[in-house]
Short mmCIF file of C-alpha atoms in Angstrom, two decimals:
data_model
loop_
_atom_site.label_atom_id
_atom_site.label_comp_id
_atom_site.label_asym_id
_atom_site.label_seq_id
_atom_site.Cartn_x
_atom_site.Cartn_y
_atom_site.Cartn_z
CA MET A 1 -33.23 -43.50 122.50
CA ASN A 2 -29.98 -42.12 121.01
CA HIS A 3 -29.28 -39.68 118.17
CA ASP A 4 -29.01 -42.42 115.57
CA ASP A 5 -32.35 -43.93 116.51
CA VAL A 6 -33.97 -40.52 116.34
CA SER A 7 -32.44 -39.64 113.03
CA ARG A 8 -33.58 -42.99 111.61
CA LEU A 9 -37.15 -42.46 112.84
CA LEU A 10 -37.62 -38.75 112.13
CA GLY A 11 -39.26 -39.25 108.75
CA ALA A 12 -41.75 -41.78 110.06
CA TYR A 13 -42.42 -39.45 112.98
CA LEU A 14 -43.24 -36.59 110.61
CA ASP A 15 -45.43 -38.88 108.53
CA GLY A 16 -47.39 -39.93 111.60
CA GLU A 17 -46.33 -43.55 111.11
CA LEU A 18 -44.80 -44.26 114.52
CA ASP A 19 -46.62 -46.16 117.22
CA LEU A 20 -47.45 -44.29 120.39
CA THR A 21 -44.65 -45.72 122.54
CA THR A 22 -41.90 -44.98 120.02
CA CYS A 23 -43.41 -41.58 119.42
CA MET A 24 -43.24 -40.67 123.09
CA ALA A 25 -39.67 -41.92 123.46
CA LEU A 26 -38.66 -39.85 120.45
CA GLU A 27 -40.34 -36.71 121.74
CA GLU A 28 -38.64 -37.18 125.04
CA HIS A 29 -35.26 -37.19 123.31
CA LEU A 30 -36.18 -34.20 121.15
CA ALA A 31 -37.11 -32.17 124.22
CA GLY A 32 -33.55 -32.38 125.48
CA CYS A 33 -31.58 -32.34 122.20
CA GLU A 34 -31.13 -29.17 120.20
CA SER A 35 -29.32 -30.76 117.25
CA CYS A 36 -32.06 -33.36 116.71
CA ARG A 37 -34.69 -30.64 116.93
CA GLN A 38 -32.90 -28.76 114.15
CA LYS A 39 -32.80 -31.90 112.05
CA LEU A 40 -36.51 -32.32 112.61
CA GLU A 41 -37.17 -28.75 111.49
CA ALA A 42 -35.08 -29.19 108.36
CA ASP A 43 -36.85 -32.44 107.52
CA GLN A 44 -40.23 -30.90 108.19
CA GLU A 45 -39.41 -28.10 105.82
CA LEU A 46 -38.20 -30.48 103.14
CA VAL A 47 -41.25 -32.72 103.34
CA ALA A 48 -43.57 -29.71 103.26
CA VAL A 49 -41.82 -28.40 100.14
CA ILE A 50 -41.93 -31.80 98.41
CA GLN A 51 -45.60 -32.25 99.17
CA SER A 52 -46.68 -28.75 98.21
CA GLU A 53 -44.43 -27.94 95.25
CA THR A 54 -43.94 -31.14 93.28
CA PRO A 55 -46.10 -31.10 90.16
CA ARG A 56 -48.64 -33.89 89.86
CA PHE A 57 -49.49 -35.27 86.43
CA GLU A 58 -53.13 -35.85 85.60
CA ALA A 59 -54.55 -38.38 83.19
CA SER A 60 -55.92 -36.88 79.98
CA PRO A 61 -59.59 -37.42 79.13
CA PHE A 62 -58.44 -39.53 76.18
CA LEU A 63 -56.68 -41.96 78.43
CA LYS A 64 -59.96 -42.51 80.21
CA THR A 65 -61.68 -43.08 76.85
CA ARG A 66 -58.96 -45.51 75.77
CA ILE A 67 -59.21 -47.47 79.00
CA HIS A 68 -63.00 -47.54 78.86
CA ALA A 69 -62.77 -48.89 75.33
CA ALA A 70 -60.16 -51.47 76.21
CA LEU A 71 -62.05 -52.64 79.29
CA ARG A 72 -65.31 -52.72 77.40
CA ALA A 73 -63.78 -54.81 74.67
CA GLU A 74 -62.26 -57.05 77.31
CA LYS A 75 -65.66 -57.72 78.81
CA SER A 76 -67.89 -57.89 75.76
CA LEU A 77 -66.36 -60.84 73.97
CA PRO A 78 -69.01 -63.27 72.82
CA LEU A 79 -67.15 -66.30 74.12
CA PRO A 80 -68.47 -67.20 77.57
CA PHE A 81 -65.36 -69.00 78.83
CA TRP A 82 -63.43 -65.75 78.52
CA ARG A 83 -64.63 -64.46 81.79
CA ARG A 84 -64.22 -67.52 83.94
CA ALA A 85 -62.33 -66.76 87.09
CA TRP A 86 -59.96 -69.67 86.77
CA LEU A 87 -58.64 -68.53 83.43
CA LEU A 88 -55.13 -67.22 83.32
CA PRO A 89 -54.50 -64.05 81.28
CA GLY A 90 -52.46 -66.08 78.80
CA VAL A 91 -55.44 -68.26 78.05
CA ALA A 92 -57.47 -65.11 77.50
CA VAL A 93 -55.02 -63.97 74.86
CA ALA A 94 -55.23 -67.37 73.22
CA ALA A 95 -59.01 -67.04 73.22
CA LEU A 96 -58.70 -63.73 71.44
CA LEU A 97 -56.51 -65.23 68.75
CA ILE A 98 -58.92 -68.11 68.36
CA LEU A 99 -61.81 -65.68 68.00
CA ALA A 100 -59.98 -63.56 65.46
CA GLY A 101 -58.98 -66.72 63.62
CA TYR A 102 -62.50 -68.05 63.82
CA ILE A 103 -63.94 -64.96 62.23
CA TYR A 104 -61.21 -64.96 59.66
CA TYR A 105 -61.23 -68.56 58.50
CA GLN A 106 -64.55 -70.12 59.45
CA ALA A 107 -67.05 -67.86 57.83
CA PRO A 108 -68.45 -69.38 54.66
CA GLY A 109 -70.30 -66.91 52.49
CA ILE A 110 -68.37 -63.93 53.76
CA PRO A 111 -65.67 -62.63 51.46
CA PRO A 112 -62.12 -62.91 52.83
CA LEU A 113 -61.71 -59.13 52.79
CA VAL A 114 -64.76 -58.65 55.01
CA GLN A 115 -63.60 -61.41 57.34
CA GLU A 116 -60.22 -59.76 57.57
CA ALA A 117 -61.79 -56.37 58.36
CA MET A 118 -63.94 -57.95 61.07
CA ALA A 119 -60.88 -59.61 62.56
CA ASP A 120 -59.06 -56.26 62.48
CA HIS A 121 -61.98 -54.66 64.29
CA VAL A 122 -62.01 -57.29 67.04
CA ARG A 123 -58.26 -57.09 67.41
CA SER A 124 -58.33 -53.29 67.57
CA LEU A 125 -60.65 -53.48 70.57
CA GLN A 126 -58.57 -56.13 72.26
CA VAL A 127 -54.90 -55.55 72.07
CA SER A 128 -54.83 -52.14 73.75
CA HIS A 129 -54.48 -50.72 70.31
CA LEU A 130 -57.69 -48.96 69.38
CA MET A 131 -56.00 -45.72 68.47
CA ASP A 132 -52.60 -44.50 67.39
CA VAL A 133 -53.75 -40.91 67.39
CA ALA A 134 -56.53 -39.93 69.76
CA SER A 135 -58.37 -36.85 68.68
CA THR A 136 -61.90 -35.71 68.06
CA ASP A 137 -60.59 -33.19 65.56
CA GLN A 138 -60.62 -34.23 61.92
CA HIS A 139 -57.90 -31.65 61.25
CA THR A 140 -55.62 -33.47 63.67
CA VAL A 141 -56.41 -36.97 62.50
CA LYS A 142 -56.08 -36.36 58.76
CA PRO A 143 -52.55 -34.86 58.84
CA TRP A 144 -51.46 -37.62 61.20
CA PHE A 145 -51.76 -40.10 58.33
CA ALA A 146 -49.60 -37.98 56.06
CA GLY A 147 -46.20 -39.59 55.73
CA LYS A 148 -47.54 -42.89 57.03
CA LEU A 149 -49.60 -43.67 53.95
CA ASP A 150 -49.20 -42.94 50.25
CA TYR A 151 -52.70 -41.47 50.13
CA SER A 152 -54.74 -39.13 52.24
CA PRO A 153 -58.03 -40.47 53.62
CA GLN A 154 -60.97 -38.15 53.81
CA VAL A 155 -61.86 -37.63 57.46
CA VAL A 156 -65.50 -36.78 58.06
CA ASP A 157 -66.91 -35.36 61.26
CA LEU A 158 -70.13 -36.99 62.46
CA ALA A 159 -70.17 -35.70 66.04
CA PRO A 160 -73.38 -33.67 65.55
CA ALA A 161 -75.14 -36.87 64.46
CA GLY A 162 -74.02 -38.75 67.57
CA TYR A 163 -71.06 -40.57 66.06
CA PRO A 164 -68.05 -38.61 67.28
CA LEU A 165 -64.69 -39.30 65.71
CA ILE A 166 -62.33 -40.38 68.49
CA GLY A 167 -59.11 -41.18 66.69
CA GLY A 168 -57.18 -42.94 63.97
CA ARG A 169 -54.92 -45.93 63.57
CA LEU A 170 -52.75 -47.60 60.98
CA ASP A 171 -53.91 -51.11 60.22
CA VAL A 172 -53.33 -53.80 57.64
CA LEU A 173 -56.06 -54.90 55.28
CA ASP A 174 -56.12 -56.25 51.75
CA ASP A 175 -52.32 -56.84 51.98
CA ARG A 176 -51.50 -53.20 52.53
CA ASN A 177 -51.36 -50.47 55.15
CA VAL A 178 -54.69 -48.75 55.49
CA ALA A 179 -56.11 -45.87 57.48
CA ALA A 180 -58.57 -46.85 60.20
CA LEU A 181 -60.77 -44.12 61.62
CA ILE A 182 -62.48 -44.85 64.90
CA TYR A 183 -65.92 -43.48 65.61
CA GLN A 184 -67.91 -43.94 68.75
CA CYS A 185 -71.63 -44.43 69.16
CA ARG A 186 -72.71 -44.51 72.78
CA LYS A 187 -70.41 -47.20 74.14
CA HIS A 188 -69.75 -48.91 70.84
CA TYR A 189 -66.93 -48.38 68.40
CA ILE A 190 -66.86 -48.32 64.64
CA ASN A 191 -63.74 -48.93 62.60
CA LEU A 192 -63.85 -47.25 59.21
CA PHE A 193 -61.04 -48.55 56.98
CA ILE A 194 -60.14 -46.43 53.97
CA TRP A 195 -57.71 -47.34 51.19
CA PRO A 196 -57.28 -46.80 47.45
CA SER A 197 -59.13 -49.21 45.23
CA ASN A 198 -57.13 -51.06 42.63
CA GLY A 199 -59.66 -53.65 41.60
CA PRO A 200 -63.40 -54.07 41.28
CA SER A 201 -65.63 -51.91 43.44
CA LEU A 202 -66.77 -53.29 46.79
CA PRO A 203 -70.40 -54.42 46.48
CA GLY A 204 -71.97 -52.29 49.22
CA ARG A 205 -73.52 -55.34 50.82
CA LEU A 206 -74.09 -55.75 54.57
CA TYR A 207 -72.49 -58.78 56.22
CA VAL A 208 -73.32 -59.99 59.70
CA ARG A 209 -71.22 -62.36 61.75
CA ASN A 210 -71.30 -63.03 65.51
CA GLY A 211 -73.03 -59.73 66.15
CA TYR A 212 -70.53 -57.76 64.06
CA HIS A 213 -71.68 -55.82 61.04
CA ALA A 214 -69.48 -55.01 58.10
CA LEU A 215 -70.16 -53.11 54.92
CA GLY A 216 -67.73 -52.11 52.20
CA TRP A 217 -68.19 -49.74 49.28
CA THR A 218 -66.08 -47.89 46.76
CA ARG A 219 -66.27 -44.24 45.92
CA SER A 220 -64.00 -41.94 43.95
CA GLY A 221 -61.36 -44.63 43.66
CA MET A 222 -61.28 -45.29 47.38
CA ASN A 223 -62.48 -48.39 49.21
CA TYR A 224 -64.38 -47.93 52.45
CA MET A 225 -65.08 -50.69 54.94
CA ALA A 226 -67.06 -50.04 58.11
CA VAL A 227 -67.12 -52.65 60.89
CA SER A 228 -68.88 -52.48 64.21
CA GLU A 229 -70.81 -54.36 66.85
CA LEU A 230 -73.47 -51.63 66.65
CA GLY A 231 -77.08 -52.59 65.99
CA GLU A 232 -78.02 -52.93 62.34
CA GLN A 233 -80.10 -49.74 62.09
CA GLU A 234 -77.51 -47.52 63.76
CA PHE A 235 -74.79 -49.11 61.68
CA ALA A 236 -76.74 -48.48 58.49
CA ASP A 237 -77.32 -44.85 59.55
CA PHE A 238 -73.61 -44.42 60.11
CA VAL A 239 -72.71 -45.84 56.71
CA LYS A 240 -75.31 -43.67 55.01
CA MET A 241 -73.96 -40.53 56.66
CA ILE A 242 -70.38 -41.35 55.74
CA GLN A 243 -71.42 -42.00 52.16
CA ASP A 244 -73.38 -38.74 51.99
CA LYS A 245 -70.56 -36.72 53.46
CA THR A 246 -67.74 -38.21 51.46
CA VAL A 247 -67.62 -35.74 48.63
CA GLU A 248 -66.41 -36.58 45.18
CA THR A 249 -62.75 -35.72 44.96
CA ARG A 250 -61.29 -34.27 41.83
CA PRO A 251 -58.31 -35.97 40.25
CA GLY A 252 -55.05 -34.67 41.62
CA GLU A 253 -56.56 -33.56 44.91
CA MET B 1 -66.16 -57.23 100.68
CA SER B 2 -65.09 -59.47 97.84
CA GLU B 3 -68.62 -60.74 97.18
CA GLN B 4 -69.81 -57.38 95.97
CA HIS B 5 -67.30 -57.48 93.14
CA HIS B 6 -68.48 -60.75 91.66
CA ASP B 7 -71.70 -62.20 90.48
CA GLY B 8 -72.96 -65.57 91.68
CA ARG B 9 -70.93 -67.58 89.19
CA GLY B 10 -67.61 -66.05 90.04
CA ASN B 11 -67.57 -63.97 86.88
CA LEU B 12 -66.51 -60.39 86.66
CA SER B 13 -68.99 -57.75 87.46
CA PRO B 14 -67.71 -55.15 85.03
CA PRO B 15 -69.28 -51.93 86.32
CA GLU B 16 -67.89 -52.69 89.72
CA PHE B 17 -64.40 -53.13 88.41
CA GLU B 18 -64.58 -49.64 86.97
CA GLN B 19 -66.17 -48.26 90.13
CA VAL B 20 -63.37 -49.63 92.24
CA PHE B 21 -60.44 -48.79 89.99
CA LEU B 22 -61.21 -45.87 87.70
CA PRO B 23 -61.15 -43.37 90.60
CA HIS B 24 -57.44 -44.20 90.89
CA LEU B 25 -56.73 -43.27 87.28
CA ASP B 26 -55.01 -39.97 88.11
CA ALA B 27 -52.90 -41.56 90.82
CA ALA B 28 -51.93 -44.35 88.45
CA TYR B 29 -51.07 -41.96 85.66
CA ASN B 30 -49.04 -39.77 87.99
CA LEU B 31 -46.91 -42.71 89.13
CA ALA B 32 -46.44 -44.02 85.60
CA ARG B 33 -45.59 -40.57 84.27
CA TRP B 34 -42.96 -39.99 86.95
CA LEU B 35 -41.45 -43.43 86.44
CA LEU B 36 -41.44 -43.45 82.65
CA ARG B 37 -40.92 -39.72 82.06
CA ASN B 38 -43.09 -39.34 78.99
CA ASP B 39 -46.80 -39.13 78.30
CA GLN B 40 -47.09 -41.86 75.68
CA ASP B 41 -45.29 -44.56 77.67
CA ALA B 42 -47.18 -43.57 80.81
CA GLU B 43 -50.53 -43.87 79.04
CA ASP B 44 -49.62 -47.24 77.55
CA ALA B 45 -48.47 -48.51 80.95
CA VAL B 46 -51.63 -47.35 82.69
CA GLN B 47 -53.85 -48.95 80.07
CA GLU B 48 -51.88 -52.18 80.26
CA ALA B 49 -52.17 -52.14 84.05
CA TYR B 50 -55.94 -51.66 83.88
CA LEU B 51 -56.28 -54.53 81.44
CA ARG B 52 -54.18 -56.80 83.62
CA ALA B 53 -56.11 -55.72 86.70
CA CYS B 54 -59.37 -56.46 84.91
CA LYS B 55 -58.19 -59.93 83.94
CA ALA B 56 -56.91 -60.60 87.45
CA PHE B 57 -59.98 -59.09 89.08
CA PRO B 58 -61.52 -62.45 90.03
CA ARG B 59 -58.48 -62.99 92.24
CA PHE B 60 -58.91 -59.61 93.92
CA ARG B 61 -60.32 -60.34 97.35
CA GLY B 62 -61.43 -56.88 98.28
CA GLY B 63 -59.31 -54.71 100.50
CA ASP B 64 -57.05 -52.01 99.20
CA GLY B 65 -57.85 -51.51 95.52
CA LYS B 66 -55.45 -48.62 95.13
CA ALA B 67 -52.44 -50.56 96.43
CA TRP B 68 -53.47 -53.55 94.32
CA LEU B 69 -53.69 -51.50 91.13
CA MET B 70 -50.43 -49.71 91.91
CA THR B 71 -48.69 -53.05 92.37
CA ILE B 72 -49.72 -54.16 88.90
CA LEU B 73 -48.86 -50.77 87.44
CA ARG B 74 -45.38 -50.58 88.92
CA ASN B 75 -44.61 -54.05 87.58
CA VAL B 76 -45.64 -52.90 84.11
CA CYS B 77 -43.57 -49.72 84.48
CA PHE B 78 -40.42 -51.43 85.70
CA THR B 79 -40.68 -54.01 82.94
CA MET B 80 -40.81 -51.17 80.41
CA ILE B 81 -37.91 -49.39 82.10
CA LYS B 82 -35.77 -52.51 82.05
CA ARG B 83 -36.52 -53.05 78.40
CA SER B 84 -35.71 -49.51 77.34
CA ARG B 85 -32.84 -48.60 79.62
CA SER B 86 -30.86 -51.81 79.80
CA HIS B 87 -28.05 -50.12 77.88
CA GLU B 88 -27.92 -46.92 79.94
CA LYS B 89 -25.70 -46.41 82.93
CA PRO B 90 -27.03 -44.61 85.98
CA GLU B 91 -25.64 -41.14 86.58
CA PRO B 92 -22.78 -41.26 89.10
CA PHE B 93 -23.54 -39.81 92.48
CA ASP B 94 -21.40 -36.82 93.41
CA GLU B 95 -20.11 -37.59 96.90
CA GLU B 96 -18.50 -34.20 97.38
CA ILE B 97 -21.71 -32.33 96.87
CA HIS B 98 -23.48 -34.97 98.89
CA GLN B 99 -21.32 -34.13 101.91
CA ALA B 100 -21.71 -30.42 101.41
CA ALA B 101 -25.47 -30.78 101.45
CA GLY B 102 -25.56 -31.06 105.20
CA GLN B 103 -24.10 -27.62 105.71
CA SER B 104 -26.52 -25.10 107.09
CA ASP B 105 -25.61 -22.18 104.81
CA LEU B 106 -26.88 -24.30 101.92
CA ARG B 107 -30.17 -24.77 103.69
CA GLU B 108 -31.03 -21.15 103.06
CA ALA B 109 -30.39 -21.52 99.32
CA PHE B 110 -32.66 -24.53 99.25
CA ARG B 111 -35.36 -22.68 101.17
CA GLN B 112 -35.39 -19.79 98.75
CA GLN B 113 -35.28 -21.67 95.51
CA ALA B 114 -37.41 -24.74 96.03
CA ASN B 115 -40.20 -24.39 93.50
CA ALA B 116 -42.11 -26.58 91.11
CA GLU B 117 -39.39 -26.47 88.46
CA THR B 118 -36.47 -27.29 90.76
CA LEU B 119 -38.56 -29.97 92.44
CA ARG B 120 -39.42 -31.52 89.10
CA SER B 121 -35.86 -31.63 87.82
CA ALA B 122 -34.49 -32.84 91.18
CA LEU B 123 -37.05 -35.62 91.39
CA GLU B 124 -36.30 -36.67 87.82
CA LYS B 125 -32.64 -37.15 88.72
CA LEU B 126 -33.43 -39.61 91.50
CA PRO B 127 -33.02 -43.35 90.94
CA ASP B 128 -36.31 -45.01 89.96
CA GLU B 129 -36.90 -46.65 93.34
CA PHE B 130 -36.43 -43.36 95.17
CA ARG B 131 -38.64 -41.44 92.76
CA GLU B 132 -41.27 -44.11 93.07
CA ILE B 133 -41.47 -44.02 96.84
CA ILE B 134 -41.66 -40.23 96.98
CA VAL B 135 -44.46 -40.19 94.42
CA LEU B 136 -46.36 -42.92 96.27
CA HIS B 137 -46.04 -41.29 99.67
CA ASP B 138 -45.64 -37.55 99.25
CA LEU B 139 -47.72 -37.04 96.11
CA GLU B 140 -50.27 -39.83 96.25
CA GLY B 141 -50.56 -40.02 100.01
CA LEU B 142 -50.22 -43.79 100.35
CA ALA B 143 -49.50 -44.90 103.92
CA TYR B 144 -46.33 -46.89 104.69
CA LYS B 145 -48.41 -50.04 104.95
CA GLN B 146 -49.95 -49.52 101.49
CA ILE B 147 -46.53 -48.83 100.03
CA ALA B 148 -45.18 -52.00 101.64
CA VAL B 149 -47.93 -53.96 99.89
CA THR B 150 -47.48 -52.13 96.59
CA ILE B 151 -43.72 -52.55 96.34
CA GLY B 152 -43.59 -55.83 98.22
CA ILE B 153 -41.08 -54.78 100.88
CA PRO B 154 -41.30 -54.69 104.71
CA ILE B 155 -42.58 -51.53 106.39
CA GLY B 156 -39.16 -50.94 107.92
CA THR B 157 -37.67 -50.83 104.44
CA VAL B 158 -40.37 -48.38 103.34
CA MET B 159 -39.31 -46.11 106.19
CA SER B 160 -35.60 -46.25 105.45
CA ARG B 161 -35.99 -46.04 101.68
CA LEU B 162 -38.27 -43.01 101.94
CA ALA B 163 -35.81 -41.33 104.30
CA ARG B 164 -32.93 -41.97 101.90
CA ALA B 165 -35.01 -40.82 98.96
CA ARG B 166 -35.86 -37.54 100.66
CA ALA B 167 -32.25 -37.00 101.72
CA ARG B 168 -31.15 -37.59 98.15
CA LEU B 169 -33.82 -35.23 96.85
CA ARG B 170 -32.60 -32.58 99.26
CA VAL B 171 -29.10 -33.00 97.85
CA GLU B 172 -30.38 -32.68 94.28
CA LEU B 173 -32.33 -29.54 95.19
CA ILE B 174 -29.32 -27.93 96.80
CA THR B 175 -26.93 -28.88 94.02
CA SER B 176 -29.30 -27.53 91.40
CA ASN B 177 -29.37 -24.26 93.35
CA VAL B 178 -25.58 -24.25 93.67
CA ARG B 179 -25.26 -24.82 89.91
CA GLN B 180 -27.77 -22.06 89.24
CA SER B 181 -26.07 -19.48 91.46
CA SER B 182 -22.46 -20.18 90.43
CA PRO B 183 -21.80 -19.52 86.72
#
């Protein structure tokens, strides 16, 4: 083995990646070659420094939450053919669009606004876009909307009741940009859309479609629309708590 | 091995997907963060990779989950890099300093000043492929064979690319020290 061979193999030698025969041949050369031994030392030092000093980035807890949510949404779709092994990812995306479209267009008896909110909810769980701002802190989420919307949604904390706020998102509903707050209940998510009312009040009636619940109401000039796949009782509890906690705002506030 | 990941009908077995892949979340994030250089892009890339992995899970036949996930992730990352940096030119490589880096009096400077900050900035200056292989091997501890699978190159190429990456990193470390010590 000559100097060039050794110099080519030194890294793999240090990494313990050489087979026994090559390893022995290399050590034999090293034993009789001062300059290659020095190279080895320098490399050893370098690798030790790289491995011990280079900072390693760690995933934030929110990333884990986001991925859980995205994976959960991926798996919980009510269409059975979604999960078939032979399906290509592209077909899965098509299935999503069909589902969203299905909810949107094929739901007699459900007002278009509610259908649209349900479709937004499904889409938010699907397209790796549950949250634009991930925070459990209402004082982080509320200012985040400033500058993105021409109104300021009231952000209520329900963590003590078991419905922690986990983030916010801009979405489109009723032909305008709206604030979407995302709450979690166990492994389920609730989208709460909030936007200024410029028409008749929402009727406060519960709609059910494909396991999704939706309920809209109007208070202090703001429309609220909650959508979730939560069970009916838990969903109703959530809505009640939001309604109780949303205080009357004075004009100009 | 593959049977335990699927139920009898060939469908996904969701908890098992998470059991196999979520333990690699930090490793995945670390690679994405080093490749993309900012938190938001790295998080998006990791989430996208997990979603793709989940969709492709029925085709996963057991074996090395970490290498499999990293393969998907690096594809996502390099797609994002291509999209965002198509207009940028790579920084030219300074041959003069490169030659000087072999000199032994510079070795002492390197020895004294190698710390987390110099390492970070030196690694950031490396070309993507070099940065990637150092992160995979020296930070994440993947073996040559796993890296070969992840990147899709022969083991011999892993060896030579890693060697060149480390040599280049050494040069960056020394030049950053030279720049620091000469005003």
